[in-house]
């Protein structure tokens, strides 16, 4: 049986994702970078121009987006809504980090789930000649969010864990690695992908007014423990886990997160100290923070 | 000095007396290659009762006819003001932070509008953390949200509220967006141009429907967008039928009011939203009547676009039309028709950006003998404090300053900068919005 022909893809990208786009294009001859003019009018609204719009007709087109803050959403959305209608053969939206998903719980009526807003905005991307737009998201936070998207969008949920596995195998002590999950949510998300590693699961317990992290199951004495989660915000949970694991005898503690949000430079808490956490990050996914901590050791 | 509409009697319509016989609606033009369609709104008033019929033919050729029983509240006209308090429906009005002042004015313009609060905070990562207070209390109520998209950064948080409110079991939802931005600069001139107005319309068309059906979207003086749309034979044919149908209905209507619209915008919005295009011109008419020289006023339009949009609402004033002509490399403003000599000329347009066009018109009018020059725009955008270019003319210097510069409070950031500064005067949209919320 003939394998399907590999397809050439024209890759557009937002301004902040330029570095990642360059890396993606370098991975394959079939991926070609395209450009957009990002300007703004005097009133602050975007003045956008898609270069070579006629030439993308009949091609597979993709857009690498990054919604690091609400202010940059509108301009990228304008391009996302425009590209599929330029007679492209298909359209894929790559949004590695789907923001807004992490803090929200609809706990009472009146709570506004902004993840729903974002999913709704993406669900109204026009269909192209290739049918509904494909949406590629890595390690989406809440599993329920996959149901937020309407039928006009084909979500493709990927994960960064294979990158972690590859990196772990390169470590000298790869046979003494234990994977730790900071809570049950992380375990649910990732345990199947990492089941050939021994596992430790932490949990938050209420003690009086406070919530503290405890070890729920597993044993990490003498091992190199790698805490795995989908994202880190200010890092509080990770630091608490690290303390608990060290108290239970872990020889080394590292961490992996797919998305390093780190608002307000909170990554500074993780700079290498002697007993600190050695952090493995997937830098490409939250580009705003990349440059500032690239030079620091421990990342 | 801000001119706030003092009472609900100053409302949307023209100042024509209510017993005037009907005038003909002009059904717009079928013009290639736009999709022909018709939108008209008309209201009839008979003997102190009123019925409101709203006929919309949209691009999918479905006709929505909404009839209200005669006892429902009439929308406007000074003569039926006494009825405006009876049968008015209570509306819960939410608003974005920058529109707080206008929201308060709207609530004081009407007994039946109640202000509600939203907690606007942000998470550490910059994304909004929103809470709608007393969400249970709005079940079964008519709910509205007063939005202002003054910059792309504030859209997402307001949109989250707009998408959430209709799903809280409200009886109907109205989005009031006085100024629809992005519409002004774009021309789809070549493939590759991205029309951001289309983005915004798409985002708004995706508002969930509520128990009251599609969301109503109230916009004042939307700018005309020049986008060519494809037509088809079937659409043309069905529109001919619609045309005939509408004509028949019109014969039975006694009174109606033609609500200014431009065809193209209608198509930007999908079926799940009902755009309601209103105008600020009635506020201007009201203000002009109060001027000491109200019998010496002429209206000037800076270009044909403005004339098309507004001349019908201002037809009892002498009219002047300007036009941009190419001279070599430059484009300069010239007088096309009308005579400003000896007159107090009021330049009328839907919006002003940096004001370049207005200043050029002002010079041309002054050169042709205008004794006083004023301006009215519904939306004063004035990016980067460009309003400072407009000086006050206390008398005798029309080429250097304006007697009045009227704007509405659709752009709250500008209002804060220019209020109490001559020649600027704010005409508030509070009363027209309060009236629109009763629809």
XYZ file of C-alpha atoms in Angstrom:
738
model
C 0.000 0.000 0.000
C 1.323 3.354 -0.929
C 2.187 5.687 1.856
C 0.383 9.021 1.597
C 2.499 11.661 -0.054
C 4.182 14.000 2.346
C 2.754 17.410 2.041
C 4.467 20.681 1.738
C 3.331 23.146 4.357
C 3.557 26.917 4.348
C 4.070 28.068 7.903
C 3.014 31.518 9.071
C 3.681 32.593 12.620
C 3.045 35.342 15.125
C 5.809 37.705 16.108
C 6.599 36.121 19.461
C 6.810 32.631 18.046
C 9.373 33.504 15.423
C 12.187 31.532 17.035
C 10.128 28.424 17.360
C 8.913 28.812 13.796
C 12.486 28.960 12.572
C 13.282 25.782 14.469
C 10.231 24.056 13.057
C 11.121 25.008 9.505
C 14.658 23.811 10.031
C 13.347 20.372 10.967
C 11.948 19.619 7.571
C 12.439 20.571 3.964
C 8.749 20.401 3.444
C 8.005 23.272 5.788
C 8.504 26.718 4.395
C 8.308 29.917 6.386
C 6.027 32.695 5.182
C 5.661 36.213 6.446
C 3.050 38.678 7.545
C 3.317 42.436 7.946
C 2.307 43.256 11.490
C 1.685 46.965 11.837
C -0.894 48.980 13.656
C -3.022 51.940 12.823
C -2.907 55.087 14.896
C -5.921 54.031 16.891
C -4.089 50.916 18.038
C -5.936 48.405 15.926
C -3.881 46.087 13.741
C -2.986 46.826 10.136
C -2.111 43.443 8.728
C -0.974 42.194 5.404
C -0.394 38.591 4.406
C 2.457 38.524 1.940
C 2.126 36.494 -1.238
C -1.471 35.702 -0.533
C -2.081 34.616 -4.103
C 0.737 32.088 -3.972
C -0.665 30.153 -1.061
C -3.661 29.037 -3.047
C -3.849 25.275 -3.204
C -1.199 24.827 -0.516
C -1.409 23.444 2.987
C -1.057 26.329 5.342
C -0.391 26.498 9.057
C -0.171 29.291 11.596
C 1.913 29.135 14.740
C 0.141 31.197 17.358
C 0.987 32.256 20.878
C -1.614 33.831 23.129
C 0.697 34.924 25.903
C -1.560 37.816 26.919
C -5.025 39.043 25.968
C -3.628 42.006 24.064
C -2.008 39.924 21.362
C -5.008 37.740 20.682
C -6.934 40.052 18.368
C -4.222 40.553 15.774
C -3.422 36.869 15.570
C -7.087 36.002 15.418
C -7.522 38.315 12.426
C -4.866 36.394 10.552
C -6.291 33.050 11.685
C -9.721 34.014 10.382
C -8.297 35.290 7.115
C -5.907 32.511 6.081
C -8.385 29.652 5.492
C -10.326 31.820 3.070
C -7.420 32.360 0.752
C -8.153 29.133 -1.110
C -5.683 27.105 0.892
C -5.818 23.355 0.526
C -6.054 23.004 4.273
C -5.437 25.037 7.396
C -3.841 24.039 10.664
C -3.613 26.243 13.715
C -0.769 25.345 16.027
C -1.318 26.785 19.478
C 1.185 24.978 21.651
C -0.017 26.529 24.885
C -3.747 26.993 25.390
C -3.885 29.614 28.124
C -6.695 30.466 30.556
C -7.357 26.880 31.401
C -5.514 26.596 34.619
C -7.075 28.800 37.224
C -10.652 28.387 36.496
C -13.129 26.336 38.221
C -16.771 27.057 37.599
C -17.462 26.915 41.267
C -20.455 29.129 41.465
C -22.740 30.816 39.051
C -21.102 34.067 38.147
C -17.658 32.588 37.596
C -16.639 33.301 34.047
C -14.593 30.583 32.400
C -12.344 32.395 30.007
C -11.155 29.102 28.549
C -14.638 28.862 27.135
C -14.266 32.293 25.560
C -11.057 31.309 23.872
C -12.459 27.997 22.659
C -15.461 29.781 21.258
C -13.324 32.278 19.393
C -11.287 29.467 17.913
C -14.356 27.429 17.031
C -15.459 30.120 14.643
C -12.398 29.836 12.443
C -13.800 29.463 8.918
C -13.474 26.128 7.208
C -11.179 25.919 4.235
C -11.121 23.727 1.206
C -9.578 21.057 3.372
C -12.537 21.043 5.714
C -12.496 22.113 9.343
C -9.353 23.674 10.697
C -7.082 21.399 12.701
C -6.040 22.806 16.045
C -2.841 21.438 17.579
C -2.489 21.988 21.325
C 0.159 20.525 23.623
C -0.752 19.226 27.068
C -4.015 21.073 27.446
C -4.602 21.645 31.097
C -8.060 20.443 31.880
C -9.096 17.344 30.049
C -12.656 18.625 29.792
C -11.480 21.427 27.591
C -11.386 19.119 24.655
C -15.181 19.290 24.674
C -15.251 23.060 24.529
C -14.599 23.071 20.809
C -17.415 22.835 18.306
C -17.550 20.629 15.286
C -16.048 23.234 13.060
C -12.679 22.628 14.615
C -10.649 19.420 14.798
C -8.569 19.533 17.954
C -5.426 17.479 17.986
C -4.068 17.099 21.475
C -0.385 16.366 21.590
C 2.019 16.018 24.435
C 5.575 17.035 25.193
C 6.310 13.923 27.238
C 8.209 12.104 24.458
C 10.727 14.934 24.543
C 11.150 14.369 28.246
C 11.639 10.643 27.811
C 14.289 11.255 25.240
C 16.106 13.611 27.551
C 15.858 11.277 30.507
C 17.408 8.455 28.554
C 20.398 10.652 27.936
C 21.042 11.148 31.628
C 23.800 9.047 33.187
C 21.583 7.681 35.915
C 18.658 6.877 33.639
C 18.053 3.630 35.443
C 17.550 5.322 38.742
C 14.923 7.782 37.733
C 11.614 8.059 39.514
C 8.792 10.172 38.160
C 6.783 12.210 40.643
C 3.395 13.827 40.100
C 2.499 16.867 42.213
C -1.188 15.918 42.312
C -3.720 13.428 41.070
C -4.520 15.568 38.068
C -0.994 15.312 36.770
C -1.008 11.559 37.416
C -4.204 11.154 35.425
C -2.754 13.090 32.557
C 0.625 11.483 32.314
C 0.968 8.148 34.034
C 0.209 6.068 30.973
C 2.954 7.737 28.998
C 5.510 7.172 31.707
C 4.525 3.807 33.064
C 7.895 2.202 32.716
C 9.288 4.484 35.371
C 8.612 3.956 39.043
C 6.156 6.571 40.208
C 5.543 8.762 43.177
C 2.309 10.668 43.635
C 1.932 13.661 45.911
C -1.240 15.133 47.177
C -2.435 18.253 48.941
C -3.835 17.629 52.367
C -5.728 20.007 54.547
C -4.210 20.619 57.920
C -6.233 23.149 59.791
C -6.379 26.209 57.608
C -3.477 25.317 55.406
C -3.020 22.936 52.559
C 0.288 21.143 52.513
C 1.853 18.713 50.128
C 2.333 15.130 51.253
C 3.569 12.010 49.601
C 0.623 9.812 48.773
C 2.235 6.747 47.258
C 5.569 5.560 45.960
C 9.128 5.589 47.182
C 11.936 7.819 46.073
C 14.794 7.125 48.439
C 18.169 7.421 46.789
C 16.764 8.148 43.338
C 16.816 11.033 40.920
C 13.219 12.210 41.075
C 11.714 14.102 38.182
C 8.539 16.025 38.985
C 6.294 16.091 35.946
C 3.432 18.490 35.298
C 1.865 20.177 32.308
C 2.583 23.715 33.393
C 4.096 25.873 36.071
C 2.752 29.265 37.066
C 4.661 30.844 39.931
C 6.133 27.508 40.948
C 4.820 27.284 44.473
C 3.526 23.750 44.103
C 6.761 22.545 42.560
C 8.829 23.950 45.362
C 6.678 22.315 47.987
C 6.898 18.987 46.203
C 10.606 19.327 46.033
C 10.802 19.789 49.783
C 8.680 16.742 50.476
C 10.665 14.576 48.108
C 13.958 15.700 49.544
C 12.615 14.947 53.012
C 11.794 11.427 51.848
C 15.324 10.795 50.739
C 15.504 11.769 47.079
C 19.088 12.098 45.925
C 18.365 14.635 43.214
C 15.225 16.495 42.238
C 14.456 17.792 38.780
C 11.281 18.985 37.149
C 9.709 18.934 33.744
C 6.859 21.144 32.628
C 5.586 21.516 29.091
C 4.511 25.116 29.584
C 6.552 27.525 31.650
C 4.238 30.420 32.325
C 6.222 32.012 35.200
C 4.375 35.320 35.510
C 6.397 38.162 36.926
C 9.761 36.462 36.606
C 8.921 33.800 39.178
C 11.384 31.529 37.420
C 14.045 33.263 39.426
C 13.161 31.059 42.366
C 14.583 28.141 40.481
C 18.054 29.399 39.772
C 20.680 26.906 40.666
C 21.395 26.696 44.283
C 23.103 23.696 45.772
C 20.026 21.864 46.787
C 17.727 23.513 44.339
C 15.644 22.078 41.623
C 17.171 21.372 38.285
C 14.495 22.342 35.838
C 14.031 20.839 32.424
C 11.867 23.089 30.389
C 10.375 23.009 26.981
C 11.398 26.522 26.223
C 9.619 26.991 22.990
C 6.159 26.960 24.358
C 5.898 30.212 26.187
C 8.131 32.387 24.095
C 7.809 35.588 26.072
C 9.788 34.178 28.921
C 12.379 32.365 26.896
C 14.918 35.034 26.323
C 15.149 36.158 29.890
C 16.008 32.822 31.386
C 17.808 31.142 28.557
C 21.116 32.276 29.889
C 20.557 31.097 33.429
C 21.969 27.794 34.467
C 19.643 25.147 35.789
C 17.278 25.543 32.871
C -19.414 71.804 29.425
C -21.006 68.531 28.703
C -24.468 68.448 27.288
C -26.200 65.485 28.782
C -29.646 64.714 27.511
C -31.880 65.902 30.326
C -34.863 63.638 29.934
C -36.110 60.596 28.129
C -37.987 62.805 25.749
C -34.934 63.493 23.725
C -34.764 60.353 21.784
C -33.836 58.810 18.576
C -36.076 60.161 15.919
C -36.125 63.210 13.811
C -37.982 66.180 15.110
C -40.790 65.887 12.648
C -44.225 66.096 14.210
C -45.924 62.815 14.762
C -48.914 63.399 12.611
C -46.926 63.702 9.470
C -47.933 61.349 6.759
C -45.587 58.656 5.827
C -42.707 59.113 3.565
C -41.380 56.567 1.173
C -38.720 54.226 2.258
C -36.004 54.060 -0.271
C -35.143 50.457 -0.729
C -31.589 50.335 -1.609
C -30.151 49.652 -4.771
C -29.161 46.459 -6.315
C -25.643 47.028 -7.286
C -23.216 44.516 -8.667
C -21.492 42.672 -7.233
C -23.008 43.145 -3.786
C -25.607 40.709 -2.623
C -28.852 42.617 -2.846
C -30.806 42.660 0.311
C -33.105 44.803 2.227
C -33.284 45.866 5.754
C -35.886 48.189 6.974
C -37.408 49.084 10.231
C -40.577 50.952 10.557
C -42.850 51.805 13.341
C -46.406 52.856 13.107
C -48.192 54.980 15.585
C -51.923 55.114 15.614
C -53.979 56.901 18.188
C -51.596 56.590 21.092
C -51.053 52.939 20.615
C -48.124 51.672 18.781
C -47.034 48.607 17.019
C -43.562 47.835 16.060
C -42.781 45.746 13.095
C -39.285 44.843 12.276
C -38.683 43.253 8.963
C -35.285 41.981 8.168
C -34.233 40.077 5.126
C -30.797 38.782 5.612
C -28.300 37.131 3.433
C -29.704 33.672 3.974
C -33.072 34.906 2.735
C -34.922 34.171 5.881
C -37.372 36.808 6.901
C -37.765 37.565 10.548
C -40.875 39.444 11.423
C -41.286 40.457 14.969
C -44.611 41.838 15.962
C -45.187 43.459 19.259
C -48.701 43.941 20.547
C -49.964 47.506 20.530
C -49.633 47.830 24.262
C -45.881 47.458 24.221
C -43.735 50.468 24.784
C -43.159 52.698 21.813
C -39.636 53.404 20.890
C -39.576 57.110 20.306
C -41.022 60.463 19.301
C -41.709 63.292 21.590
C -45.430 62.994 21.133
C -45.632 59.585 22.710
C -43.352 60.446 25.583
C -46.169 60.007 28.045
C -46.369 56.367 27.052
C -42.703 55.744 27.452
C -42.931 55.132 31.186
C -45.861 52.737 30.934
C -45.051 49.150 30.105
C -41.321 49.715 30.059
C -39.332 46.621 30.735
C -36.769 46.347 33.458
C -33.259 45.911 32.132
C -30.171 44.858 34.060
C -27.259 46.779 32.589
C -23.702 45.521 32.963
C -20.812 47.560 31.612
C -17.076 47.568 31.086
C -14.912 49.724 33.333
C -14.233 52.475 30.831
C -17.938 52.946 30.153
C -18.892 53.495 33.785
C -19.826 57.160 33.294
C -22.046 56.499 30.320
C -23.662 53.550 32.088
C -24.546 55.767 35.024
C -26.059 58.327 32.684
C -28.112 55.659 30.973
C -29.432 54.394 34.287
C -30.446 57.884 35.295
C -32.114 58.436 31.932
C -34.612 55.696 32.640
C -36.404 54.282 35.652
C -36.371 50.791 34.301
C -32.625 50.352 33.843
C -30.630 48.998 36.755
C -26.866 48.945 36.918
C -25.145 45.689 37.850
C -21.595 44.963 38.804
C -18.837 42.718 37.569
C -15.573 42.067 39.362
C -12.735 42.672 36.927
C -9.465 41.244 38.163
C -6.544 39.538 36.498
C -4.641 36.417 37.232
C -0.902 36.615 37.553
C -0.402 35.502 33.992
C -2.362 38.511 32.747
C -5.529 36.698 31.778
C -8.797 37.967 33.208
C -10.322 36.681 36.436
C -13.954 37.688 36.201
C -16.956 37.283 38.392
C -20.508 38.312 37.611
C -22.118 39.390 40.876
C -25.522 38.036 41.740
C -25.726 35.833 38.698
C -28.825 34.118 40.035
C -30.590 37.424 40.282
C -30.548 38.008 36.531
C -32.435 34.855 35.610
C -35.550 35.724 33.681
C -34.450 39.343 33.350
C -33.619 41.359 30.286
C -29.892 41.883 30.383
C -27.611 44.234 28.487
C -23.888 44.869 28.364
C -22.331 48.216 27.474
C -19.015 47.515 25.769
C -16.169 49.624 24.492
C -13.470 48.103 22.308
C -11.132 51.062 22.430
C -8.051 48.897 21.898
C -7.408 45.236 21.104
C -6.145 44.568 24.637
C -9.510 45.143 26.273
C -11.522 42.989 23.914
C -10.880 39.595 25.473
C -12.108 40.381 28.972
C -15.280 42.026 27.731
C -15.873 39.216 25.302
C -15.707 36.688 28.120
C -18.556 38.483 29.862
C -20.470 38.848 26.601
C -20.214 35.127 25.929
C -21.157 34.226 29.501
C -24.170 36.465 30.173
C -26.634 34.981 27.634
C -26.186 31.547 29.155
C -27.285 32.585 32.627
C -30.971 32.028 31.839
C -31.614 35.640 31.024
C -34.795 36.398 29.162
C -32.950 38.380 26.481
C -29.507 39.803 25.865
C -28.509 43.061 24.194
C -24.971 44.118 23.479
C -24.528 47.865 23.214
C -21.337 48.708 21.373
C -21.689 52.392 20.535
C -18.526 52.522 18.492
C -17.654 49.606 16.217
C -13.928 50.038 15.643
C -11.725 48.692 12.849
C -14.155 49.677 10.170
C -12.423 52.767 9.018
C -9.114 52.103 7.435
C -9.724 48.953 5.636
C -10.138 48.576 2.038
C -9.759 45.071 0.745
C -7.646 46.319 -2.045
C -5.553 43.314 -2.726
C -5.498 39.750 -1.631
C -3.513 39.680 1.538
C -5.233 42.639 3.122
C -6.783 41.480 6.345
C -10.064 43.157 7.175
C -10.103 43.249 10.949
C -13.673 44.511 10.915
C -14.535 41.071 9.675
C -12.706 39.520 12.613
C -14.690 41.587 15.066
C -18.003 40.866 13.361
C -17.212 37.181 13.371
C -16.367 37.223 17.049
C -19.617 39.028 17.821
C -21.686 36.776 15.577
C -20.643 33.891 17.742
C -22.356 35.177 20.869
C -24.526 32.369 22.233
C -28.248 32.796 21.859
C -30.298 33.224 24.982
C -33.866 32.437 25.843
C -34.809 35.626 24.067
C -33.317 34.403 20.843
C -30.384 35.993 19.040
C -28.517 38.761 20.787
C -29.351 42.285 19.699
C -26.313 44.358 18.879
C -26.709 48.137 19.074
C -24.141 50.177 17.135
C -24.156 53.903 16.439
C -23.178 55.240 13.026
C -21.187 52.270 11.802
C -18.667 53.292 9.215
C -19.320 52.090 5.691
C -17.131 49.240 4.627
C -16.219 48.831 1.036
C -16.060 45.149 0.427
C -17.386 43.554 -2.664
C -19.449 40.484 -2.144
C -20.374 37.931 -4.669
C -23.939 37.698 -5.817
C -25.921 34.861 -7.216
C -28.964 34.526 -9.324
C -30.985 32.841 -6.635
C -30.217 35.585 -4.173
C -31.234 38.237 -6.677
C -34.469 36.514 -7.471
C -35.421 35.946 -3.886
C -34.609 39.525 -3.109
C -36.958 40.649 -5.827
C -39.681 38.703 -4.092
C -38.694 40.186 -0.781
C -38.787 43.620 -2.365
C -42.325 43.081 -3.540
C -43.357 41.677 -0.198
C -41.905 44.602 1.651
C -43.559 47.057 -0.702
C -46.911 45.475 0.034
C -46.350 45.701 3.754
C -45.386 49.329 3.434
C -48.696 50.234 1.917
C -50.346 49.329 5.187
C -47.887 51.142 7.388
C -48.920 54.586 8.535
C -45.766 55.710 10.180
C -42.333 54.391 10.058
C -38.892 55.601 10.467
C -36.035 54.717 8.244
C -33.131 53.687 10.295
C -29.909 54.594 8.570
C -27.937 51.625 7.436
C -25.405 50.578 4.948
C -25.939 47.310 3.170
C -22.512 45.879 3.396
C -22.231 45.761 7.168
C -25.283 43.579 7.410
C -23.355 40.746 5.832
C -20.537 40.831 8.238
C -22.797 39.506 10.965
C -24.114 35.958 11.075
C -27.609 34.798 11.748
C -27.312 34.533 15.478
C -27.066 38.214 16.026
C -29.471 41.039 15.257
C -27.576 44.213 14.485
C -29.484 47.364 15.300
C -27.860 50.332 13.620
C -28.699 53.580 15.336
C -27.516 57.113 14.765
C -26.364 60.012 16.883
C -27.698 62.587 14.407
C -30.940 63.177 16.347
C -28.811 64.412 19.229
C -27.204 66.894 16.859
C -30.549 68.054 15.522
C -31.741 68.681 19.016
C -28.638 70.678 19.825
C -28.785 72.738 16.654
C -32.335 73.760 17.419
C -31.155 75.381 20.603
C -28.541 77.568 18.940
C -29.303 81.282 18.585
C -28.531 81.163 14.865
C -30.407 77.922 14.235
C -32.014 79.396 11.148
C -28.663 80.176 9.565
C -27.145 76.723 9.693
C -25.851 74.752 6.734
C -24.607 71.182 6.922
C -21.371 70.250 5.183
C -20.288 66.725 4.377
C -16.543 66.125 3.981
C -17.084 63.505 1.284
C -19.721 61.596 -0.611
C -19.631 58.784 1.897
C -20.745 61.066 4.686
C -23.431 62.538 2.426
C -24.794 59.100 1.644
C -24.890 58.186 5.293
C -26.501 61.266 6.698
C -28.196 63.533 4.208
C -31.637 62.015 4.707
C -31.600 62.738 8.399
C -30.544 66.335 7.741
C -32.444 67.188 4.618
C -34.207 70.277 5.871
C -30.887 72.093 6.162
C -29.058 73.567 3.197
C -26.358 71.122 2.186
C -22.734 71.501 1.194
C -20.667 68.629 -0.091
C -16.891 68.528 -0.279
C -14.791 66.184 -2.297
C -11.177 65.103 -2.503
C -9.582 65.826 -5.834
C -6.252 64.671 -7.118
C -3.854 67.403 -8.093
C -0.600 65.906 -9.201
C 0.601 63.793 -6.325
C -1.629 65.331 -3.727
C -5.220 64.981 -2.792
C -6.886 68.196 -1.784
C -10.332 69.024 -0.568
C -12.601 71.072 -2.764
C -16.152 72.256 -2.548
C -18.370 70.141 -4.750
C -21.794 71.662 -4.246
C -23.559 74.121 -1.983
C -22.759 77.604 -0.745
C -21.348 78.326 2.712
C -21.336 82.094 2.330
C -22.563 83.921 5.403
C -23.593 80.703 7.111
C -22.808 78.852 10.285
C -21.594 75.654 8.682
C -21.620 72.387 10.621
C -19.384 69.672 9.207
C -20.958 66.272 9.851
C -19.241 62.899 9.758
C -19.494 59.603 11.594
C -16.035 59.723 13.118
C -12.791 61.619 13.326
C -9.355 60.044 13.582
C -6.531 62.557 13.627
C -8.738 65.261 12.165
C -6.817 65.987 8.993
C -9.868 65.808 6.744
C -11.903 68.032 9.005
C -9.208 70.677 9.142
C -8.953 70.766 5.371
C -12.712 71.067 5.004
C -12.679 73.860 7.505
C -10.180 75.839 5.430
C -12.125 75.370 2.223
C -15.366 76.438 3.881
C -13.761 79.465 5.449
C -12.328 80.469 2.072
C -15.780 80.277 0.594
C -17.213 82.676 3.096
C -18.529 80.701 6.032
C -18.888 82.995 9.032
C -18.800 80.250 11.660
C -17.707 76.644 11.412
C -18.571 73.829 13.779
C -18.277 70.078 13.540
C -20.168 67.037 14.671
C -18.849 63.494 14.724
C -20.472 60.609 16.526
C -17.155 59.000 17.401
C -14.189 61.104 18.457
C -11.272 58.703 18.218
C -8.396 61.244 18.240
C -5.467 58.865 18.678
C -2.428 60.413 20.357
C -4.259 63.516 21.610
C -4.816 64.855 18.093
C -7.876 66.687 19.393
C -5.446 69.407 20.410
C -5.347 70.574 16.790
C -8.863 71.929 17.168
C -8.951 75.393 18.620
C -11.870 77.457 19.706
C -13.091 80.328 17.593
C -14.732 82.887 19.833
C -15.917 84.802 16.807
C -14.685 85.992 13.450
C -11.924 83.453 12.806
C -13.530 80.454 11.221
C -10.386 79.436 9.378
C -8.456 78.988 12.607
C -10.953 77.607 15.026
C -14.336 76.058 15.482
C -17.311 77.485 17.274
C -18.400 74.054 18.499
C -17.033 70.558 18.141
C -19.660 68.035 19.145
C -18.834 64.419 19.871
C -20.807 61.743 21.686
C -19.599 59.679 24.610
C -19.077 56.554 22.488
C -15.305 56.836 22.990
C -14.867 57.299 26.741
C -11.112 57.840 26.688
C -11.484 60.874 24.455
C -14.355 62.197 26.545
C -12.131 62.257 29.593
C -9.536 64.248 27.699
C -11.789 66.842 26.079
C -14.627 67.425 28.473
C -14.778 71.030 29.606
C -12.355 72.094 26.883
C -13.616 74.448 24.206
C -14.720 73.990 21.478
C -15.662 70.452 22.524
C -19.124 69.564 23.759
C -20.255 66.073 24.594
C -23.689 64.956 23.439
C -24.551 61.900 25.462
C -25.881 58.714 23.948
C -27.521 57.845 27.264
C -31.067 58.582 26.157
C -30.903 56.870 22.751
C -29.311 53.831 24.370
C -31.924 53.740 27.121
C -34.561 53.811 24.407
C -32.834 51.134 22.343
C -32.791 48.882 25.400
C -36.559 48.952 25.468
C -36.821 47.344 22.063
